[in-house]
PDB file of C-alpha atoms in Angstrom:
ATOM      1  CA  MET A  20      28.049  45.456 141.166  1.00 66.00           C
ATOM      2  CA  MET A  21      30.138  42.446 142.175  1.00 82.00           C
ATOM      3  CA  LYS A  22      27.089  40.183 141.932  1.00 88.00           C
ATOM      4  CA  LEU A  23      26.701  41.155 138.284  1.00 92.00           C
ATOM      5  CA  LEU A  24      30.285  40.125 137.568  1.00 91.00           C
ATOM      6  CA  SER A  25      30.290  37.012 139.781  1.00 92.00           C
ATOM      7  CA  PRO A  26      30.446  34.614 136.789  1.00 94.00           C
ATOM      8  CA  LEU A  27      34.013  35.884 136.318  1.00 94.00           C
ATOM      9  CA  ASN A  28      34.871  33.920 139.483  1.00 95.00           C
ATOM     10  CA  TYR A  29      35.467  31.046 137.060  1.00 96.00           C
ATOM     11  CA  LEU A  30      38.867  32.659 136.428  1.00 96.00           C
ATOM     12  CA  ARG A  31      39.693  32.266 140.144  1.00 95.00           C
ATOM     13  CA  ILE A  32      39.407  28.483 139.901  1.00 96.00           C
ATOM     14  CA  GLU A  33      42.857  26.967 140.198  1.00 96.00           C
ATOM     15  CA  HIS A  34      44.017  23.955 138.218  1.00 94.00           C
ATOM     16  CA  GLU A  35      47.203  23.504 136.208  1.00 89.00           C
ATOM     17  CA  GLU A  36      45.468  22.205 133.078  1.00 91.00           C
ATOM     18  CA  LYS A  37      42.843  24.964 133.196  1.00 93.00           C
ATOM     19  CA  ARG A  38      45.517  27.637 132.751  1.00 93.00           C
ATOM     20  CA  TRP A  39      46.078  26.363 129.215  1.00 94.00           C
ATOM     21  CA  TYR A  40      42.422  26.835 128.255  1.00 94.00           C
ATOM     22  CA  ASP A  41      41.977  30.175 130.020  1.00 95.00           C
ATOM     23  CA  TYR A  42      45.232  31.963 129.253  1.00 96.00           C
ATOM     24  CA  LYS A  43      48.024  30.211 127.390  1.00 96.00           C
ATOM     25  CA  ILE A  44      46.199  28.988 124.266  1.00 97.00           C
ATOM     26  CA  PRO A  45      44.134  32.206 123.842  1.00 98.00           C
ATOM     27  CA  VAL A  46      47.188  34.464 124.221  1.00 98.00           C
ATOM     28  CA  ILE A  47      49.337  32.395 121.837  1.00 98.00           C
ATOM     29  CA  VAL A  48      46.593  32.240 119.200  1.00 98.00           C
ATOM     30  CA  GLY A  49      45.733  35.920 119.770  1.00 97.00           C
ATOM     31  CA  LEU A  50      49.348  36.928 119.112  1.00 97.00           C
ATOM     32  CA  ILE A  51      49.416  34.817 115.945  1.00 97.00           C
ATOM     33  CA  VAL A  52      46.159  36.428 114.768  1.00 95.00           C
ATOM     34  CA  MET A  53      47.608  39.896 115.471  1.00 95.00           C
ATOM     35  CA  VAL A  54      50.742  39.201 113.438  1.00 95.00           C
ATOM     36  CA  VAL A  55      48.783  37.679 110.547  1.00 95.00           C
ATOM     37  CA  TYR A  56      46.289  40.568 110.587  1.00 93.00           C
ATOM     38  CA  TYR A  57      49.029  43.200 110.652  1.00 92.00           C
ATOM     39  CA  PHE A  58      51.064  41.717 107.794  1.00 93.00           C
ATOM     40  CA  ASN A  59      48.196  40.368 105.671  1.00 91.00           C
ATOM     41  CA  PRO A  60      48.111  42.235 102.329  1.00 87.00           C
ATOM     42  CA  ASN A  61      44.412  41.345 101.898  1.00 86.00           C
ATOM     43  CA  LYS A  62      42.857  43.488 104.605  1.00 80.00           C
ATOM     44  CA  ILE A  63      40.090  41.618 106.415  1.00 85.00           C
ATOM     45  CA  PRO A  64      37.104  43.927 107.026  1.00 87.00           C
ATOM     46  CA  LEU A  65      36.105  44.229 110.671  1.00 87.00           C
ATOM     47  CA  VAL A  66      32.793  46.036 110.191  1.00 84.00           C
ATOM     48  CA  GLY A  67      30.248  46.078 107.389  1.00 79.00           C
ATOM     49  CA  THR A  68      27.907  43.346 106.175  1.00 82.00           C
ATOM     50  CA  SER A  69      30.735  40.884 105.510  1.00 84.00           C
ATOM     51  CA  GLY A  70      32.909  42.065 108.386  1.00 88.00           C
ATOM     52  CA  LEU A  71      34.420  39.758 110.960  1.00 92.00           C
ATOM     53  CA  LEU A  72      32.537  41.317 113.884  1.00 94.00           C
ATOM     54  CA  VAL A  73      29.136  40.870 112.223  1.00 94.00           C
ATOM     55  CA  GLN A  74      29.882  37.189 111.588  1.00 94.00           C
ATOM     56  CA  VAL A  75      31.128  36.539 115.134  1.00 96.00           C
ATOM     57  CA  ASN A  76      28.195  38.432 116.671  1.00 96.00           C
ATOM     58  CA  GLY A  77      25.798  36.202 114.733  1.00 95.00           C
ATOM     59  CA  LEU A  78      27.428  33.160 116.318  1.00 96.00           C
ATOM     60  CA  LEU A  79      27.490  34.749 119.776  1.00 97.00           C
ATOM     61  CA  GLN A  80      23.729  35.394 119.629  1.00 96.00           C
ATOM     62  CA  VAL A  81      23.199  31.641 119.436  1.00 97.00           C
ATOM     63  CA  LEU A  82      25.914  30.698 121.919  1.00 97.00           C
ATOM     64  CA  ILE A  83      24.683  32.986 124.697  1.00 97.00           C
ATOM     65  CA  GLY A  84      21.336  31.168 124.706  1.00 96.00           C
ATOM     66  CA  PHE A  85      23.076  27.792 124.620  1.00 96.00           C
ATOM     67  CA  TYR A  86      25.251  28.700 127.614  1.00 97.00           C
ATOM     68  CA  ILE A  87      22.272  29.856 129.664  1.00 97.00           C
ATOM     69  CA  ALA A  88      20.334  26.685 128.757  1.00 96.00           C
ATOM     70  CA  ALA A  89      23.353  24.514 129.634  1.00 94.00           C
ATOM     71  CA  LEU A  90      23.718  26.328 132.961  1.00 94.00           C
ATOM     72  CA  ALA A  91      20.038  25.714 133.755  1.00 95.00           C
ATOM     73  CA  ALA A  92      20.321  22.049 132.754  1.00 92.00           C
ATOM     74  CA  VAL A  93      23.453  21.424 134.821  1.00 90.00           C
ATOM     75  CA  SER A  94      21.996  23.238 137.826  1.00 90.00           C
ATOM     76  CA  THR A  95      18.944  20.974 137.873  1.00 90.00           C
ATOM     77  CA  PHE A  96      20.411  17.727 136.518  1.00 83.00           C
ATOM     78  CA  SER A  97      19.793  14.884 138.982  1.00 82.00           C
ATOM     79  CA  ASN A  98      22.772  12.551 139.046  1.00 77.00           C
ATOM     80  CA  ALA A  99      24.658  11.836 142.257  1.00 76.00           C
ATOM     81  CA  THR A 100      28.031  11.504 140.518  1.00 78.00           C
ATOM     82  CA  ILE A 101      28.083  15.154 139.449  1.00 82.00           C
ATOM     83  CA  ASP A 102      27.837  16.214 143.082  1.00 85.00           C
ATOM     84  CA  GLU A 103      31.034  14.366 144.004  1.00 85.00           C
ATOM     85  CA  VAL A 104      34.353  16.181 144.223  1.00 87.00           C
ATOM     86  CA  MET A 105      36.155  15.838 140.920  1.00 84.00           C
ATOM     87  CA  ALA A 106      38.554  12.893 140.823  1.00 80.00           C
ATOM     88  CA  GLY A 107      42.318  13.253 140.587  1.00 82.00           C
ATOM     89  CA  ASP A 108      43.734  16.730 141.032  1.00 89.00           C
ATOM     90  CA  ALA A 109      40.415  18.499 141.611  1.00 90.00           C
ATOM     91  CA  PRO A 110      40.110  22.177 140.683  1.00 94.00           C
ATOM     92  CA  THR A 111      39.893  24.466 143.696  1.00 94.00           C
ATOM     93  CA  ILE A 112      38.633  27.924 144.495  1.00 95.00           C
ATOM     94  CA  VAL A 113      39.303  30.086 147.541  1.00 95.00           C
ATOM     95  CA  GLU A 114      36.056  31.144 149.219  1.00 92.00           C
ATOM     96  CA  LYS A 115      35.349  33.239 152.275  1.00 88.00           C
ATOM     97  CA  TYR A 116      33.323  31.481 154.957  1.00 86.00           C
ATOM     98  CA  ARG A 117      32.569  33.365 158.191  1.00 88.00           C
ATOM     99  CA  GLY A 118      35.534  35.641 157.643  1.00 88.00           C
ATOM    100  CA  THR A 119      37.971  32.804 156.951  1.00 92.00           C
ATOM    101  CA  LYS A 120      39.371  31.996 153.522  1.00 93.00           C
ATOM    102  CA  LEU A 121      39.055  28.319 152.630  1.00 94.00           C
ATOM    103  CA  LYS A 122      40.388  26.410 149.640  1.00 94.00           C
ATOM    104  CA  VAL A 123      37.428  24.355 148.381  1.00 95.00           C
ATOM    105  CA  GLU A 124      37.672  21.394 145.999  1.00 94.00           C
ATOM    106  CA  LEU A 125      34.950  21.658 143.383  1.00 93.00           C
ATOM    107  CA  THR A 126      32.346  19.107 142.406  1.00 90.00           C
ATOM    108  CA  ARG A 127      31.646  18.537 138.716  1.00 88.00           C
ATOM    109  CA  ARG A 128      28.355  20.431 139.052  1.00 91.00           C
ATOM    110  CA  ARG A 129      29.915  23.507 140.655  1.00 94.00           C
ATOM    111  CA  PHE A 130      32.798  23.557 138.175  1.00 94.00           C
ATOM    112  CA  VAL A 131      30.509  23.293 135.148  1.00 93.00           C
ATOM    113  CA  CYS A 132      28.088  25.875 136.587  1.00 95.00           C
ATOM    114  CA  TYR A 133      30.993  28.289 137.019  1.00 97.00           C
ATOM    115  CA  LEU A 134      32.126  27.447 133.482  1.00 97.00           C
ATOM    116  CA  PHE A 135      28.796  28.077 131.725  1.00 97.00           C
ATOM    117  CA  GLY A 136      28.040  31.169 133.797  1.00 97.00           C
ATOM    118  CA  TYR A 137      31.434  32.533 132.782  1.00 98.00           C
ATOM    119  CA  LEU A 138      30.825  31.667 129.127  1.00 98.00           C
ATOM    120  CA  ALA A 139      27.409  33.366 129.122  1.00 98.00           C
ATOM    121  CA  LEU A 140      28.797  36.579 130.632  1.00 98.00           C
ATOM    122  CA  THR A 141      31.985  36.643 128.542  1.00 98.00           C
ATOM    123  CA  SER A 142      30.041  36.012 125.339  1.00 98.00           C
ATOM    124  CA  PHE A 143      27.602  38.779 126.233  1.00 97.00           C
ATOM    125  CA  ILE A 144      30.495  41.185 126.864  1.00 97.00           C
ATOM    126  CA  LEU A 145      32.153  40.148 123.589  1.00 97.00           C
ATOM    127  CA  PHE A 146      28.829  40.594 121.771  1.00 97.00           C
ATOM    128  CA  CYS A 147      28.447  44.117 123.219  1.00 97.00           C
ATOM    129  CA  LEU A 148      32.042  44.979 122.298  1.00 96.00           C
ATOM    130  CA  GLY A 149      31.385  43.778 118.756  1.00 95.00           C
ATOM    131  CA  LEU A 150      28.091  45.674 118.552  1.00 95.00           C
ATOM    132  CA  VAL A 151      29.644  48.956 119.718  1.00 94.00           C
ATOM    133  CA  SER A 152      32.522  48.430 117.281  1.00 93.00           C
ATOM    134  CA  ILE A 153      30.106  47.768 114.415  1.00 92.00           C
ATOM    135  CA  LEU A 154      28.034  50.861 115.216  1.00 92.00           C
ATOM    136  CA  ALA A 155      30.883  53.267 115.975  1.00 90.00           C
ATOM    137  CA  GLY A 156      33.866  51.644 114.242  1.00 83.00           C
ATOM    138  CA  LYS A 157      33.843  53.654 111.023  1.00 83.00           C
ATOM    139  CA  SER A 158      33.462  57.022 112.746  1.00 86.00           C
ATOM    140  CA  VAL A 159      36.164  56.155 115.305  1.00 85.00           C
ATOM    141  CA  SER A 160      38.478  55.034 112.486  1.00 82.00           C
ATOM    142  CA  LEU A 161      37.812  58.259 110.583  1.00 83.00           C
ATOM    143  CA  THR A 162      38.502  60.353 113.688  1.00 86.00           C
ATOM    144  CA  ILE A 163      41.744  58.515 114.467  1.00 84.00           C
ATOM    145  CA  SER A 164      42.951  58.655 110.858  1.00 80.00           C
ATOM    146  CA  THR A 165      42.332  62.429 110.633  1.00 84.00           C
ATOM    147  CA  MET A 166      44.107  63.065 113.948  1.00 86.00           C
ATOM    148  CA  THR A 167      47.049  60.724 113.343  1.00 85.00           C
ATOM    149  CA  SER A 168      48.635  58.743 110.536  1.00 83.00           C
ATOM    150  CA  PRO A 169      47.046  55.784 108.711  1.00 81.00           C
ATOM    151  CA  GLU A 170      49.855  53.597 110.079  1.00 84.00           C
ATOM    152  CA  LEU A 171      48.872  54.408 113.652  1.00 88.00           C
ATOM    153  CA  LEU A 172      45.249  53.600 112.820  1.00 86.00           C
ATOM    154  CA  TRP A 173      46.420  50.225 111.512  1.00 88.00           C
ATOM    155  CA  VAL A 174      48.308  49.608 114.776  1.00 90.00           C
ATOM    156  CA  PHE A 175      45.148  50.436 116.788  1.00 90.00           C
ATOM    157  CA  LYS A 176      43.076  48.068 114.635  1.00 91.00           C
ATOM    158  CA  THR A 177      45.686  45.338 115.039  1.00 93.00           C
ATOM    159  CA  ILE A 178      45.705  45.714 118.833  1.00 94.00           C
ATOM    160  CA  PHE A 179      41.890  45.612 118.858  1.00 94.00           C
ATOM    161  CA  VAL A 180      41.921  42.443 116.726  1.00 95.00           C
ATOM    162  CA  GLY A 181      44.479  40.867 119.080  1.00 96.00           C
ATOM    163  CA  VAL A 182      42.490  41.607 122.237  1.00 96.00           C
ATOM    164  CA  TYR A 183      39.242  40.522 120.567  1.00 97.00           C
ATOM    165  CA  ALA A 184      40.909  37.307 119.353  1.00 97.00           C
ATOM    166  CA  VAL A 185      42.233  36.471 122.841  1.00 98.00           C
ATOM    167  CA  ILE A 186      38.741  36.798 124.329  1.00 97.00           C
ATOM    168  CA  LEU A 187      37.138  34.896 121.430  1.00 98.00           C
ATOM    169  CA  ILE A 188      39.677  32.046 121.592  1.00 98.00           C
ATOM    170  CA  ASN A 189      39.132  31.896 125.361  1.00 98.00           C
ATOM    171  CA  VAL A 190      35.401  31.482 124.721  1.00 98.00           C
ATOM    172  CA  ILE A 191      36.111  28.766 122.131  1.00 97.00           C
ATOM    173  CA  THR A 192      38.514  26.753 124.307  1.00 97.00           C
ATOM    174  CA  THR A 193      36.261  27.065 127.350  1.00 97.00           C
ATOM    175  CA  THR A 194      33.260  26.013 125.249  1.00 97.00           C
ATOM    176  CA  LEU A 195      35.134  22.915 124.101  1.00 96.00           C
ATOM    177  CA  LEU A 196      35.982  22.133 127.730  1.00 94.00           C
ATOM    178  CA  GLY A 197      32.323  22.548 128.680  1.00 93.00           C
ATOM    179  CA  LEU A 198      31.222  20.268 125.841  1.00 92.00           C
ATOM    180  CA  TYR A 199      33.721  17.665 127.032  1.00 90.00           C
ATOM    181  CA  PHE A 200      32.193  17.737 130.504  1.00 83.00           C
ATOM    182  CA  LEU A 201      28.614  17.605 129.213  1.00 83.00           C
ATOM    183  CA  SER A 202      29.215  14.836 126.687  1.00 84.00           C
ATOM    184  CA  VAL A 203      31.846  12.674 128.420  1.00 80.00           C
ATOM    185  CA  ARG A 204      32.682  13.381 132.060  1.00 69.00           C
ATOM    186  CA  PHE A 205      29.130  13.671 133.399  1.00 67.00           C
ATOM    187  CA  HIS A 206      28.409  10.144 132.240  1.00 64.00           C
ATOM    188  CA  GLN A 207      31.500   8.497 133.703  1.00 64.00           C
ATOM    189  CA  SER A 208      31.995   7.404 137.256  1.00 61.00           C
ATOM    190  CA  SER A 209      34.719   9.165 139.246  1.00 56.00           C
ATOM    191  CA  LEU A 210      37.876   8.264 137.367  1.00 53.00           C
TER     192      LEU A 210
END
């Protein structure tokens, strides 16, 4: 089971700047989206042909393939500079080697492989979450609204939108970081 979730090891990589992309920006934007969604008088549909989840899932279908292709390209790319430890304050990850935990500085290749593996898995999970919500969302909403009040249903929807937004913004910021590495950093010497 852990092998299937191993791309999530990207979150174990330590670097001060990376915390912004992984956690701080997604949580801040997710909270803003939650507040706007909750107080917006024009209710944004989540499911249905013009719903938010259908639109995002269309994008995710394309992105998942891109992430897997980028991972394959980076894994096989022949350039000696990407196999050097990253310059400056290199990101690190703690790995177990022969029973001992070691803090390892990452090369550009390893960092970007972790990054695109993480993006592929996270996007797939987000796609599945969206798909289940599209297929079961209306019946779940109907069940909740008959068992509780419409206000409580709105709170549940708002929390769902917030969590979904945090994951989606994380995918967006991490994608932008990956594009930076593919388009700029791979082609520079160790700076």
